[in-house]
């Protein structure tokens, strides 16, 4: 297998405009001859399906939810970045590019990140035209706020429900195309395999989650927009339905998986309250604009937050990182929080720190804080029982976003021709750590502004290609899917799917979570295969595959998580450096920050599946830095 990023020649600023002119085009009349499959209806999927249908392509769109607008993008809270410099505070395309490269600890492609920064301003214009109700300042102009990893205000927001409002905008565009007959929607369908013919992606096999029907769907190209794999950890901020099955099944058909160990830990989540908890709740990073994070200077302090005087409070992020304070990037804030809690300064039961709005309310007034964060405060109070206007929030880091995903080139195509991967499902733009408010930016950039150009360049060569799902490749894929379902439903053991998933999540969190070590990763690579064997031997799975069976759905996804978790640990073990969210305890600076090894690990790790029980093969996608200077990240 050959890894070629297909990065255009020319200066960084001109690459995207240059290659857009060089791309082959498909005429409007010929676009109607092509059928495309889009899997997933979050920001990347909905925007891609709507944009491609508007151009004239016929689209089949699949989602596991009962409606496209229930995709997990709806849960994003804080905002979306764009280099518009409305605040006149020094922002620019170049600064957004540099902040993203630096925030990812110099482990992403310059060309991809610069294109993202270029496109960012267009995204805001697109969304405003769709009616997205971004916050506005007193004069009626679009407002901005700060996010971690930046010293400028470039984040556009809709109170604390930005993802929901952006998704509704994309959903409205998608709905228009559904009504026009250009998009055929398949809700409550799960992709269970990718079909390959002559080395090219030709379609997918799905299961109707209501009836159990297995069906095949052919297309000239397949777009995976299915999100990340944080639920491998069991406890994460992702919705319970978010899963990795689509990208993992594609990986096993030949799509390289890149940087699987790059998992982001978000610093501001409501702490776990019990062993039987099924997910964690994110509190937006935007809260760190006005909220101050602190702990008691006294170890084991059991006083209530309001009983601790100012002199006994340690505003540890402001103390350690005075230039950025509470707005350091997520990986930096998370590690600092864990370290200070491990040292005995944690609040409550010891697994939390305070996020305090006392000073902001005194300075700006309660009404101003409510206007910015009211729905987030209400959500916190409903979950915790505490009123954050009166008592500081308790927060702790939790698994959030995955920077790893299927490897793609500059055109967003995987190592399988005809398989394109968008949004969080790919690895391309964030490096080893995603800056806050950049996930929504990437998803919409990929769907609205990149894939409409790049997919045309691919399809222009396929004008005379006929497609059909009545072929041996499709029949064989369907047969393999049914065999796996039969294998699962034949399990008659004593342990539930969630019991196995919870046990797997604990292993991955302990040994491949906020910090990793060689010894811990070796232990994980011993325990995961053992637990996977127990899963297949002692799983209890009631019901059948011929109707609605949510236990079967979860079991198939957990089976994939076992294999993915092993690859995550293999990747983390092989990367003998610390970078961004990948923190190897053996590789840290004197101040306990991540210590990179640019001479040996300045590459994206693209892993090739080589077969059941065989070791994956590593391919190195070299990262070249011609426009930025590699440096130790510092937010002091």
XYZ file of C-alpha atoms in Angstrom, residues 211-548:
338
model
C -37.000 -4.552 11.179
C -33.592 -6.225 11.102
C -33.599 -6.284 7.281
C -30.151 -6.509 5.684
C -29.835 -4.621 2.402
C -27.168 -3.459 -0.028
C -26.784 -0.074 -1.672
C -24.504 0.704 -4.610
C -22.982 4.056 -5.539
C -20.163 5.648 -7.501
C -18.582 6.853 -4.251
C -19.149 6.516 -0.513
C -18.761 9.321 2.034
C -18.328 8.377 5.687
C -19.338 11.180 8.079
C -19.980 9.107 11.193
C -18.033 10.940 13.886
C -15.419 9.719 16.332
C -14.769 6.728 18.562
C -14.641 8.173 22.091
C -17.234 5.669 23.277
C -14.507 3.044 23.152
C -13.875 4.332 26.703
C -17.527 3.580 27.659
C -17.718 6.803 29.686
C -17.381 9.833 27.422
C -19.193 13.049 26.592
C -20.525 11.452 23.381
C -24.108 10.269 23.031
C -24.623 6.574 23.700
C -25.445 5.944 20.051
C -22.183 7.407 18.748
C -19.980 4.546 17.575
C -17.058 3.522 15.391
C -18.541 0.624 13.433
C -18.691 2.309 10.021
C -15.075 3.481 10.011
C -13.808 0.288 11.643
C -15.511 -1.974 9.094
C -14.055 0.245 6.343
C -10.631 -0.084 7.988
C -10.898 -3.867 7.815
C -11.653 -3.546 4.091
C -8.444 -1.612 3.413
C -8.805 1.969 4.684
C -5.818 2.917 6.819
C -6.578 4.129 10.323
C -4.459 7.124 11.322
C -3.303 8.212 14.774
C -5.828 6.121 16.752
C -4.132 7.014 20.058
C -4.922 10.733 19.693
C -7.917 11.053 22.018
C -8.846 14.394 23.530
C -9.685 14.724 27.196
C -11.957 17.731 27.828
C -11.183 19.646 31.038
C -14.700 20.820 31.918
C -17.121 17.935 32.402
C -19.427 17.073 35.266
C -17.558 14.432 37.322
C -18.681 10.815 37.375
C -21.160 10.261 40.188
C -21.338 6.464 40.319
C -20.093 3.189 38.871
C -23.331 2.530 36.972
C -23.288 5.868 35.128
C -23.604 5.389 31.364
C -22.186 8.689 30.024
C -20.670 11.984 31.080
C -21.939 15.509 30.505
C -19.792 18.179 28.901
C -19.787 21.711 30.212
C -18.710 23.980 27.373
C -15.175 25.294 27.169
C -16.747 28.703 26.627
C -17.355 28.779 30.390
C -13.613 29.256 30.845
C -13.957 32.730 29.323
C -15.503 34.087 32.513
C -15.211 31.202 34.964
C -12.023 30.744 37.002
C -10.721 27.263 37.844
C -9.364 26.776 41.352
C -8.827 24.341 44.213
C -8.073 24.728 47.884
C -4.430 25.207 48.773
C -5.012 22.786 51.657
C -4.957 19.087 50.859
C -8.124 17.221 51.718
C -10.060 20.423 52.444
C -13.667 19.381 53.147
C -15.097 22.882 53.470
C -17.740 23.996 51.003
C -16.515 26.193 48.158
C -18.070 29.365 49.559
C -16.479 28.672 52.937
C -12.942 28.721 51.514
C -11.508 32.264 51.754
C -9.689 33.915 48.880
C -6.312 33.434 50.522
C -6.802 29.654 50.587
C -7.681 29.405 46.885
C -5.208 28.303 44.229
C -6.151 29.543 40.754
C -3.720 27.000 39.411
C -4.060 27.623 35.656
C -3.565 31.346 36.136
C -0.563 30.614 38.345
C 1.115 28.090 36.027
C 0.195 29.693 32.667
C -0.104 33.450 33.283
C -0.267 34.461 29.595
C -3.266 32.270 28.774
C -4.621 31.561 32.252
C -7.867 29.596 32.162
C -7.788 29.569 28.344
C -4.907 27.171 27.840
C -5.679 24.349 25.376
C -7.740 21.413 26.547
C -4.928 18.908 26.895
C -2.869 21.322 29.004
C -5.798 22.208 31.279
C -6.814 18.558 31.670
C -3.363 17.368 32.703
C -2.983 20.250 35.158
C -6.360 19.412 36.678
C -5.571 15.725 37.039
C -2.178 16.484 38.560
C -3.542 18.827 41.196
C -6.347 16.426 42.091
C -3.887 13.529 42.319
C -1.859 15.676 44.733
C -4.823 15.755 47.112
C -6.322 19.174 46.366
C -9.455 17.963 44.591
C -12.877 19.227 45.624
C -15.751 17.085 46.851
C -14.706 13.453 46.843
C -11.364 14.512 45.373
C -12.189 14.094 41.684
C -13.187 17.673 40.884
C -12.034 21.277 40.776
C -14.128 24.422 40.984
C -15.207 26.528 38.006
C -16.234 29.765 39.657
C -18.267 32.677 38.228
C -18.296 34.787 41.395
C -15.950 37.449 40.049
C -17.618 37.570 36.618
C -21.070 38.023 38.172
C -19.740 40.771 40.441
C -18.143 42.529 37.457
C -20.737 42.045 34.710
C -23.937 41.257 36.563
C -25.992 38.085 36.716
C -28.106 39.032 33.705
C -25.055 39.341 31.438
C -23.758 35.940 32.535
C -27.211 34.429 32.044
C -27.373 35.845 28.519
C -24.087 34.130 27.648
C -24.393 30.833 29.499
C -27.940 30.569 30.839
C -28.843 27.237 29.253
C -25.524 25.720 30.368
C -26.114 26.893 33.936
C -29.626 25.437 33.875
C -28.326 22.121 32.552
C -25.689 21.957 35.273
C -28.237 22.695 37.986
C -30.636 20.013 36.721
C -27.869 17.403 36.764
C -25.952 18.349 39.900
C -28.592 20.051 42.039
C -26.300 23.049 42.635
C -27.024 26.579 41.429
C -23.837 27.793 39.663
C -24.919 31.421 40.099
C -24.458 30.852 43.843
C -22.038 27.905 44.145
C -19.035 27.159 41.879
C -19.437 24.291 39.432
C -17.519 21.091 40.106
C -15.757 19.800 37.003
C -13.220 17.164 35.994
C -11.660 16.037 32.685
C -13.402 13.399 30.563
C -12.968 11.709 27.181
C -14.421 13.957 24.502
C -13.140 14.095 20.896
C -10.917 11.864 18.806
C -8.320 13.433 16.542
C -7.508 10.041 15.028
C -9.667 8.482 12.333
C -9.468 7.035 8.859
C -6.474 8.375 6.955
C -7.349 10.727 4.100
C -5.329 12.660 1.585
C -5.711 16.361 0.761
C -8.826 15.483 -1.241
C -10.439 13.739 1.763
C -10.148 10.347 0.064
C -9.015 7.323 2.060
C -6.583 4.644 0.924
C -9.579 2.987 -0.771
C -10.388 4.809 -4.024
C -13.935 6.106 -3.938
C -14.158 6.152 -0.130
C -14.176 9.709 1.204
C -14.139 10.502 4.912
C -15.296 13.817 6.398
C -15.414 15.490 9.795
C -14.371 13.723 12.979
C -14.370 10.365 11.168
C -11.106 11.373 9.463
C -7.804 12.358 11.049
C -6.792 15.291 8.943
C -6.751 18.713 10.578
C -6.218 18.730 14.338
C -2.956 16.924 14.977
C -2.513 15.580 18.497
C -4.986 17.970 20.139
C -8.051 19.798 18.827
C -8.503 23.420 19.783
C -11.944 24.217 21.095
C -14.547 25.428 18.554
C -12.673 23.805 15.661
C -14.738 20.608 15.313
C -17.755 22.445 13.916
C -15.440 24.417 11.656
C -13.875 21.285 10.188
C -17.163 19.417 9.721
C -18.783 22.256 7.805
C -15.634 23.077 5.823
C -15.413 19.461 4.671
C -19.104 19.259 3.749
C -19.901 22.672 2.317
C -16.656 23.769 0.710
C -14.156 20.944 0.162
C -15.903 17.734 -0.877
C -17.970 19.406 -3.663
C -14.670 20.173 -5.443
C -12.632 17.081 -4.640
C -15.276 14.472 -5.358
C -15.906 15.935 -8.797
C -12.247 15.425 -9.643
C -12.671 11.731 -8.755
C -16.027 11.184 -10.463
C -14.960 12.826 -13.741
C -13.099 9.607 -14.564
C -16.156 7.407 -14.004
C -18.664 8.751 -16.504
C -19.242 5.388 -18.183
C -19.232 3.332 -14.987
C -22.381 1.368 -14.210
C -23.230 0.413 -10.642
C -25.350 -2.402 -9.240
C -25.827 -4.089 -5.884
C -26.592 -7.394 -7.612
C -22.984 -8.569 -7.818
C -20.850 -11.191 -6.102
C -19.085 -8.570 -4.012
C -22.360 -7.313 -2.552
C -23.735 -10.832 -2.011
C -20.545 -11.867 -0.239
C -20.583 -8.762 1.979
C -24.215 -9.373 2.936
C -23.382 -12.973 3.776
C -20.501 -11.901 6.029
C -22.721 -9.377 7.824
C -25.394 -12.021 8.464
C -22.779 -14.473 9.738
C -21.507 -11.949 12.272
C -25.049 -11.192 13.442
C -25.767 -14.925 13.778
C -22.560 -15.355 15.764
C -23.612 -12.607 18.156
C -27.209 -13.717 18.695
C -26.058 -17.293 19.314
C -24.196 -16.161 22.447
C -25.855 -17.623 25.517
C -23.493 -16.612 28.300
C -24.066 -14.824 31.589
C -22.659 -11.300 31.140
C -24.289 -8.292 29.500
C -22.892 -6.158 26.691
C -22.590 -3.152 28.994
C -20.638 -5.172 31.547
C -18.018 -6.005 28.934
C -18.031 -2.470 27.530
C -17.570 -0.948 30.985
C -14.649 -3.296 31.697
C -13.015 -2.445 28.358
C -13.491 1.261 28.997
C -11.765 1.016 32.346
C -8.727 -0.665 30.790
C -8.414 1.922 28.028
C -8.946 4.841 30.440
C -6.407 3.532 32.940
C -3.648 2.730 30.429
C -4.378 4.790 27.295
C -6.250 7.757 28.750
C -4.912 11.028 30.149
C -1.421 9.578 30.439
C 0.283 6.481 29.077
C 3.398 4.513 29.939
C 5.181 1.625 28.267
C 4.343 -0.694 31.153
C 0.697 0.335 31.230
C 0.254 -0.080 27.485
C 1.837 -3.527 27.602
C -0.585 -4.470 30.349
C -3.526 -3.166 28.316
C -2.384 -5.197 25.318
C -2.505 -8.291 27.501
C -5.853 -7.546 29.136
C -7.817 -6.437 26.060
C -7.427 -9.717 24.072
C -8.262 -11.705 27.202
C -11.423 -9.682 27.804
C -12.349 -9.945 24.115
C -12.140 -13.745 24.335
C -14.410 -13.684 27.390
C -16.818 -11.469 25.431
C -17.240 -14.069 22.701
C -17.459 -16.919 25.202
C -19.708 -15.458 27.916
C -21.841 -12.759 26.254
C -25.551 -12.859 26.981
C -27.522 -11.533 24.021
C -31.300 -11.997 24.137
C -33.558 -11.707 21.110
C -32.782 -12.182 17.432
C -31.442 -10.233 14.510
C -34.787 -10.152 12.714
C -36.390 -7.227 14.522
C -35.674 -4.281 16.796
